Each structure stands twice: as structure tokens, then as C-alpha cells.
Short mmCIF file of N, CA, C and O in Angstrom, two decimals:
data_model
loop_
_atom_site.label_atom_id
_atom_site.label_comp_id
_atom_site.label_asym_id
_atom_site.label_seq_id
_atom_site.Cartn_x
_atom_site.Cartn_y
_atom_site.Cartn_z
N LYS R 1138 9.02 6.45 -27.25
CA LYS R 1138 9.48 7.30 -28.33
C LYS R 1138 10.69 8.13 -27.89
O LYS R 1138 11.63 8.26 -28.65
N HIS R 1139 10.68 8.65 -26.69
CA HIS R 1139 11.76 9.52 -26.22
C HIS R 1139 12.65 8.75 -25.25
O HIS R 1139 12.25 8.47 -24.12
N GLY R 1140 13.84 8.44 -25.69
CA GLY R 1140 14.76 7.61 -24.94
C GLY R 1140 15.08 8.11 -23.54
O GLY R 1140 15.14 7.31 -22.60
N ILE R 1141 15.27 9.40 -23.38
CA ILE R 1141 15.62 9.94 -22.07
C ILE R 1141 14.50 9.70 -21.06
O ILE R 1141 14.75 9.40 -19.89
N LEU R 1142 13.26 9.81 -21.51
CA LEU R 1142 12.12 9.56 -20.62
C LEU R 1142 12.01 8.07 -20.27
O LEU R 1142 11.75 7.72 -19.11
N LYS R 1143 12.23 7.21 -21.27
CA LYS R 1143 12.21 5.77 -21.01
C LYS R 1143 13.25 5.39 -19.97
O LYS R 1143 12.99 4.61 -19.07
N GLU R 1144 14.44 5.96 -20.12
CA GLU R 1144 15.53 5.65 -19.20
C GLU R 1144 15.19 6.07 -17.77
O GLU R 1144 15.39 5.30 -16.82
N ARG R 1145 14.65 7.25 -17.61
CA ARG R 1145 14.32 7.73 -16.26
C ARG R 1145 13.18 6.95 -15.63
O ARG R 1145 13.21 6.62 -14.46
N ILE R 1146 12.15 6.67 -16.43
CA ILE R 1146 11.02 5.90 -15.92
C ILE R 1146 11.48 4.50 -15.54
O ILE R 1146 11.12 3.98 -14.48
N ALA R 1147 12.30 3.88 -16.38
CA ALA R 1147 12.80 2.54 -16.10
C ALA R 1147 13.61 2.51 -14.81
O ALA R 1147 13.48 1.58 -14.00
N ALA R 1148 14.44 3.52 -14.59
CA ALA R 1148 15.25 3.58 -13.37
C ALA R 1148 14.36 3.69 -12.13
O ALA R 1148 14.59 3.01 -11.12
N LEU R 1149 13.34 4.53 -12.19
CA LEU R 1149 12.44 4.70 -11.04
C LEU R 1149 11.62 3.44 -10.76
O LEU R 1149 11.46 3.03 -9.61
N VAL R 1150 11.10 2.83 -11.82
CA VAL R 1150 10.32 1.61 -11.65
C VAL R 1150 11.19 0.50 -11.08
O VAL R 1150 10.79 -0.22 -10.15
N THR R 1151 12.41 0.37 -11.59
CA THR R 1151 13.32 -0.66 -11.10
C THR R 1151 13.64 -0.44 -9.63
O THR R 1151 13.61 -1.39 -8.83
N ASP R 1152 13.92 0.78 -9.23
CA ASP R 1152 14.20 1.07 -7.82
C ASP R 1152 12.98 0.75 -6.95
O ASP R 1152 13.12 0.20 -5.86
N GLY R 1153 11.81 1.09 -7.42
CA GLY R 1153 10.59 0.79 -6.68
C GLY R 1153 10.38 -0.70 -6.50
O GLY R 1153 10.02 -1.17 -5.42
N LEU R 1154 10.63 -1.46 -7.55
CA LEU R 1154 10.48 -2.91 -7.46
C LEU R 1154 11.56 -3.54 -6.58
O LEU R 1154 11.30 -4.51 -5.86
N ARG R 1155 12.76 -2.99 -6.62
CA ARG R 1155 13.82 -3.48 -5.73
C ARG R 1155 13.41 -3.27 -4.27
O ARG R 1155 13.58 -4.16 -3.43
N ALA R 1156 12.89 -2.11 -3.97
CA ALA R 1156 12.43 -1.83 -2.61
C ALA R 1156 11.32 -2.79 -2.22
O ALA R 1156 11.30 -3.31 -1.09
N GLN R 1157 10.40 -3.04 -3.12
CA GLN R 1157 9.27 -3.93 -2.84
C GLN R 1157 9.76 -5.35 -2.54
O GLN R 1157 9.28 -5.98 -1.60
N ILE R 1158 10.71 -5.84 -3.30
CA ILE R 1158 11.17 -7.21 -3.07
C ILE R 1158 11.96 -7.31 -1.76
O ILE R 1158 11.89 -8.31 -1.05
N LEU R 1159 12.68 -6.25 -1.43
CA LEU R 1159 13.38 -6.24 -0.14
C LEU R 1159 12.39 -6.27 1.03
O LEU R 1159 12.59 -6.98 2.01
N GLU R 1160 11.31 -5.51 0.91
CA GLU R 1160 10.27 -5.52 1.95
C GLU R 1160 9.62 -6.89 2.04
O GLU R 1160 9.28 -7.35 3.14
N THR R 1161 9.46 -7.55 0.92
CA THR R 1161 8.86 -8.88 0.88
C THR R 1161 9.63 -9.88 1.73
O THR R 1161 9.04 -10.73 2.38
N VAL R 1162 10.95 -9.76 1.73
CA VAL R 1162 11.78 -10.73 2.46
C VAL R 1162 12.26 -10.22 3.81
O VAL R 1162 13.19 -10.76 4.40
N GLY R 1163 11.63 -9.16 4.34
CA GLY R 1163 11.85 -8.78 5.71
C GLY R 1163 12.75 -7.58 5.98
O GLY R 1163 13.22 -7.42 7.10
N TYR R 1164 12.97 -6.75 5.00
CA TYR R 1164 13.78 -5.56 5.21
C TYR R 1164 12.91 -4.33 5.41
O TYR R 1164 11.85 -4.21 4.80
N LYS R 1165 13.36 -3.42 6.28
CA LYS R 1165 12.76 -2.09 6.38
C LYS R 1165 13.53 -1.24 5.36
O LYS R 1165 14.76 -1.15 5.42
N VAL R 1166 12.81 -0.64 4.43
CA VAL R 1166 13.46 0.04 3.30
C VAL R 1166 13.18 1.54 3.34
O VAL R 1166 12.05 1.96 3.58
N ASN R 1167 14.24 2.30 3.13
CA ASN R 1167 14.13 3.74 2.94
C ASN R 1167 14.80 4.09 1.61
O ASN R 1167 15.86 3.56 1.30
N MET R 1168 14.17 4.98 0.89
CA MET R 1168 14.74 5.47 -0.36
C MET R 1168 15.17 6.91 -0.11
O MET R 1168 14.36 7.73 0.33
N ILE R 1169 16.43 7.19 -0.38
CA ILE R 1169 17.00 8.49 -0.04
C ILE R 1169 17.62 9.12 -1.29
O ILE R 1169 18.37 8.47 -2.01
N GLU R 1170 17.30 10.40 -1.52
CA GLU R 1170 17.96 11.14 -2.59
C GLU R 1170 19.27 11.67 -2.03
O GLU R 1170 19.29 12.46 -1.09
N PHE R 1171 20.39 11.18 -2.57
CA PHE R 1171 21.66 11.58 -2.00
C PHE R 1171 22.45 12.58 -2.83
O PHE R 1171 23.45 13.11 -2.38
N ILE R 1172 22.00 12.86 -4.03
CA ILE R 1172 22.57 13.91 -4.87
C ILE R 1172 21.40 14.60 -5.55
O ILE R 1172 20.47 13.95 -6.00
N ASP R 1173 21.42 15.91 -5.61
CA ASP R 1173 20.31 16.65 -6.21
C ASP R 1173 20.10 16.22 -7.67
O ASP R 1173 21.04 15.96 -8.40
N MET R 1174 18.82 16.13 -8.07
CA MET R 1174 18.47 15.73 -9.44
C MET R 1174 19.12 16.61 -10.50
O MET R 1174 19.30 16.19 -11.64
N ALA R 1175 19.46 17.83 -10.15
CA ALA R 1175 20.11 18.73 -11.11
C ALA R 1175 21.48 18.21 -11.52
O ALA R 1175 21.98 18.52 -12.59
N HIS R 1176 22.10 17.38 -10.67
CA HIS R 1176 23.45 16.89 -10.93
C HIS R 1176 23.47 15.53 -11.62
O HIS R 1176 24.37 15.26 -12.41
N THR R 1177 22.53 14.68 -11.28
CA THR R 1177 22.48 13.35 -11.88
C THR R 1177 21.07 12.78 -11.76
O THR R 1177 20.43 12.94 -10.73
N PRO R 1178 20.58 12.10 -12.78
CA PRO R 1178 19.25 11.50 -12.69
C PRO R 1178 19.23 10.23 -11.83
O PRO R 1178 18.20 9.82 -11.35
N LYS R 1179 20.37 9.60 -11.67
CA LYS R 1179 20.45 8.36 -10.89
C LYS R 1179 21.00 8.68 -9.51
O LYS R 1179 22.19 8.54 -9.26
N ASN R 1180 20.12 9.10 -8.63
CA ASN R 1180 20.57 9.60 -7.35
C ASN R 1180 19.81 9.03 -6.16
O ASN R 1180 19.77 9.62 -5.11
N ILE R 1181 19.23 7.87 -6.32
CA ILE R 1181 18.45 7.29 -5.24
C ILE R 1181 19.26 6.19 -4.56
O ILE R 1181 19.77 5.28 -5.21
N LEU R 1182 19.38 6.30 -3.25
CA LEU R 1182 20.03 5.30 -2.43
C LEU R 1182 18.95 4.45 -1.79
O LEU R 1182 18.01 4.99 -1.19
N ILE R 1183 19.06 3.15 -1.93
CA ILE R 1183 18.13 2.24 -1.28
C ILE R 1183 18.81 1.73 -0.01
O ILE R 1183 19.81 1.02 -0.08
N LYS R 1184 18.26 2.13 1.13
CA LYS R 1184 18.80 1.70 2.42
C LYS R 1184 17.86 0.63 2.97
O LYS R 1184 16.67 0.87 3.14
N ALA R 1185 18.41 -0.56 3.23
CA ALA R 1185 17.58 -1.66 3.71
C ALA R 1185 18.21 -2.27 4.96
O ALA R 1185 19.39 -2.59 4.97
N ILE R 1186 17.40 -2.40 6.00
CA ILE R 1186 17.85 -2.99 7.25
C ILE R 1186 16.96 -4.20 7.54
O ILE R 1186 15.73 -4.08 7.57
N LEU R 1187 17.60 -5.34 7.75
CA LEU R 1187 16.85 -6.56 8.01
C LEU R 1187 16.19 -6.48 9.38
O LEU R 1187 16.83 -6.19 10.39
N LYS R 1188 14.88 -6.74 9.40
CA LYS R 1188 14.12 -6.72 10.65
C LYS R 1188 14.40 -7.98 11.44
O LYS R 1188 14.68 -9.04 10.87
N LYS R 1189 14.32 -7.86 12.76
CA LYS R 1189 14.43 -9.05 13.60
C LYS R 1189 13.12 -9.82 13.51
O LYS R 1189 12.05 -9.25 13.45
N ASN R 1190 13.23 -11.12 13.53
CA ASN R 1190 12.06 -12.00 13.53
C ASN R 1190 11.08 -11.69 12.39
O ASN R 1190 9.88 -11.63 12.60
N TYR R 1191 11.61 -11.50 11.21
CA TYR R 1191 10.73 -11.18 10.08
C TYR R 1191 10.08 -12.44 9.54
O TYR R 1191 10.55 -13.55 9.78
N GLN R 1192 9.01 -12.24 8.82
CA GLN R 1192 8.36 -13.32 8.11
C GLN R 1192 8.18 -12.89 6.66
O GLN R 1192 8.03 -11.70 6.38
N PHE R 1193 8.17 -13.86 5.79
CA PHE R 1193 7.94 -13.60 4.38
C PHE R 1193 6.59 -12.93 4.22
O PHE R 1193 5.59 -13.39 4.77
N ASP R 1194 6.52 -11.83 3.50
CA ASP R 1194 5.28 -11.08 3.31
C ASP R 1194 4.67 -11.46 1.96
O ASP R 1194 5.03 -10.91 0.93
N SER R 1195 3.76 -12.42 1.99
CA SER R 1195 3.18 -12.92 0.74
C SER R 1195 2.32 -11.87 0.04
O SER R 1195 2.23 -11.86 -1.19
N THR R 1196 1.72 -10.95 0.79
CA THR R 1196 0.93 -9.87 0.17
C THR R 1196 1.84 -8.92 -0.60
O THR R 1196 1.54 -8.55 -1.74
N ALA R 1197 2.96 -8.54 0.00
CA ALA R 1197 3.92 -7.66 -0.70
C ALA R 1197 4.49 -8.37 -1.92
O ALA R 1197 4.70 -7.74 -2.96
N TYR R 1198 4.72 -9.68 -1.80
CA TYR R 1198 5.25 -10.43 -2.94
C TYR R 1198 4.23 -10.49 -4.07
O TYR R 1198 4.59 -10.35 -5.24
N LYS R 1199 2.96 -10.65 -3.73
CA LYS R 1199 1.90 -10.66 -4.77
C LYS R 1199 1.84 -9.30 -5.44
O LYS R 1199 1.71 -9.23 -6.67
N ASP R 1200 1.94 -8.22 -4.68
CA ASP R 1200 1.96 -6.88 -5.28
C ASP R 1200 3.14 -6.72 -6.22
O ASP R 1200 3.02 -6.16 -7.31
N TYR R 1201 4.30 -7.23 -5.80
CA TYR R 1201 5.50 -7.18 -6.64
C TYR R 1201 5.27 -7.96 -7.94
O TYR R 1201 5.57 -7.47 -9.03
N GLN R 1202 4.74 -9.17 -7.82
CA GLN R 1202 4.48 -9.99 -9.00
C GLN R 1202 3.47 -9.33 -9.94
O GLN R 1202 3.65 -9.35 -11.16
N ASP R 1203 2.43 -8.75 -9.37
CA ASP R 1203 1.41 -8.08 -10.19
C ASP R 1203 2.02 -6.91 -10.97
O ASP R 1203 1.75 -6.74 -12.16
N ALA R 1204 2.84 -6.10 -10.29
CA ALA R 1204 3.47 -4.96 -10.97
C ALA R 1204 4.43 -5.43 -12.05
O ALA R 1204 4.44 -4.89 -13.16
N SER R 1205 5.22 -6.44 -11.74
CA SER R 1205 6.17 -6.98 -12.73
C SER R 1205 5.43 -7.54 -13.94
O SER R 1205 5.84 -7.31 -15.08
N HIS R 1206 4.35 -8.27 -13.69
CA HIS R 1206 3.58 -8.86 -14.78
C HIS R 1206 2.94 -7.77 -15.64
O HIS R 1206 2.97 -7.84 -16.88
N MET R 1207 2.37 -6.76 -14.98
CA MET R 1207 1.73 -5.67 -15.72
C MET R 1207 2.72 -4.96 -16.65
O MET R 1207 2.37 -4.55 -17.75
N LEU R 1208 3.96 -4.84 -16.20
CA LEU R 1208 4.99 -4.14 -16.97
C LEU R 1208 5.80 -5.08 -17.87
O LEU R 1208 6.74 -4.64 -18.53
N HIS R 1209 5.43 -6.36 -17.88
CA HIS R 1209 6.11 -7.37 -18.70
C HIS R 1209 7.60 -7.44 -18.36
O HIS R 1209 8.46 -7.45 -19.25
N LEU R 1210 7.90 -7.50 -17.06
CA LEU R 1210 9.27 -7.54 -16.60
C LEU R 1210 9.63 -8.92 -16.07
O LEU R 1210 8.80 -9.61 -15.49
N ASP R 1211 10.87 -9.29 -16.27
CA ASP R 1211 11.42 -10.54 -15.75
C ASP R 1211 12.74 -10.17 -15.08
O ASP R 1211 13.79 -10.16 -15.72
N LEU R 1212 12.68 -9.82 -13.79
CA LEU R 1212 13.84 -9.27 -13.11
C LEU R 1212 14.63 -10.34 -12.35
O LEU R 1212 14.06 -11.30 -11.83
N SER R 1213 15.92 -10.18 -12.30
CA SER R 1213 16.82 -11.15 -11.69
C SER R 1213 16.51 -11.39 -10.22
O SER R 1213 16.57 -12.53 -9.74
N LEU R 1214 16.22 -10.33 -9.46
CA LEU R 1214 15.93 -10.50 -8.04
C LEU R 1214 14.73 -11.42 -7.82
O LEU R 1214 14.73 -12.27 -6.94
N ALA R 1215 13.71 -11.25 -8.62
CA ALA R 1215 12.52 -12.10 -8.51
C ALA R 1215 12.87 -13.55 -8.87
O ALA R 1215 12.40 -14.48 -8.21
N ASN R 1216 13.69 -13.73 -9.89
CA ASN R 1216 14.08 -15.09 -10.28
C ASN R 1216 14.87 -15.77 -9.18
O ASN R 1216 14.67 -16.95 -8.88
N MET R 1217 15.78 -15.03 -8.54
CA MET R 1217 16.56 -15.60 -7.44
C MET R 1217 15.65 -15.94 -6.26
O MET R 1217 15.80 -16.99 -5.63
N LEU R 1218 14.69 -15.06 -5.96
CA LEU R 1218 13.76 -15.32 -4.86
C LEU R 1218 12.90 -16.54 -5.18
O LEU R 1218 12.68 -17.40 -4.32
N ASN R 1219 12.42 -16.66 -6.41
CA ASN R 1219 11.62 -17.81 -6.80
C ASN R 1219 12.42 -19.10 -6.65
O ASN R 1219 11.89 -20.12 -6.21
N ASP R 1220 13.70 -19.07 -7.02
CA ASP R 1220 14.55 -20.25 -6.85
C ASP R 1220 14.66 -20.64 -5.39
O ASP R 1220 14.57 -21.82 -5.04
N LEU R 1221 14.83 -19.65 -4.50
CA LEU R 1221 14.90 -19.93 -3.06
C LEU R 1221 13.58 -20.50 -2.54
O LEU R 1221 13.57 -21.44 -1.75
N LEU R 1222 12.48 -19.92 -2.97
CA LEU R 1222 11.17 -20.38 -2.51
C LEU R 1222 10.91 -21.79 -2.99
O LEU R 1222 10.34 -22.61 -2.26
N ASP R 1223 11.32 -22.12 -4.22
CA ASP R 1223 11.14 -23.46 -4.76
C ASP R 1223 11.93 -24.49 -3.95
O ASP R 1223 11.47 -25.61 -3.73
N LYS R 1224 13.12 -24.11 -3.48
CA LYS R 1224 13.95 -25.02 -2.69
C LYS R 1224 13.35 -25.28 -1.32
O LYS R 1224 13.53 -26.34 -0.74
N GLU R 1225 12.63 -24.29 -0.76
CA GLU R 1225 12.05 -24.43 0.57
C GLU R 1225 10.79 -25.29 0.56
O GLU R 1225 10.41 -25.84 1.58
N VAL R 1226 10.13 -25.39 -0.59
CA VAL R 1226 8.86 -26.13 -0.65
C VAL R 1226 9.08 -27.60 -0.69
O VAL R 1226 9.95 -28.25 -0.72
#
């Protein structure tokens, strides 16, 4: 009903799912507030560093899929990852 709330919730959920998918494919992820919320609502920096000798985390990927399905989301990052996984099989 209230557009401003939808926009903020959508931004937070999207950032959370982005972090989750990065962790799934072997990144150590930190979320950092780089500008105070009083100045801008979109102020989260996603810092991701690829781990050495990482392995695909199927549990994290299942959590990501469950959250996306629950929210009826079809996100580009997941589609790209699915395409890569399909090629490897």
C-alpha cells in the first residue's frame, strides 16, 4: 500500500539475497553502511572477497532458493548461476 515502504523493503531484501548468492559461490561477504541513513536510504555496500579453495555451498543455495521462492522472486543472479550449474552437469 505504501510505496516508500515497499521500496525500502525491496532494497534490503535484494541486498540480502545478493549477499546470500555470493556466499553460495565462495565469497566472504560483509555488508557495510557507508552513508548515514539520514542522508540516503540506499547506503549499503556489499564487500565480497573470494575465498581460496572454496566449494559451492549447496545449503546456502537452498536457503537462497527457499527465500526467493517464498517471496515469488525471479532474480537475474540466480538465473545466471543456474545457467552455469546446468553447463557443469
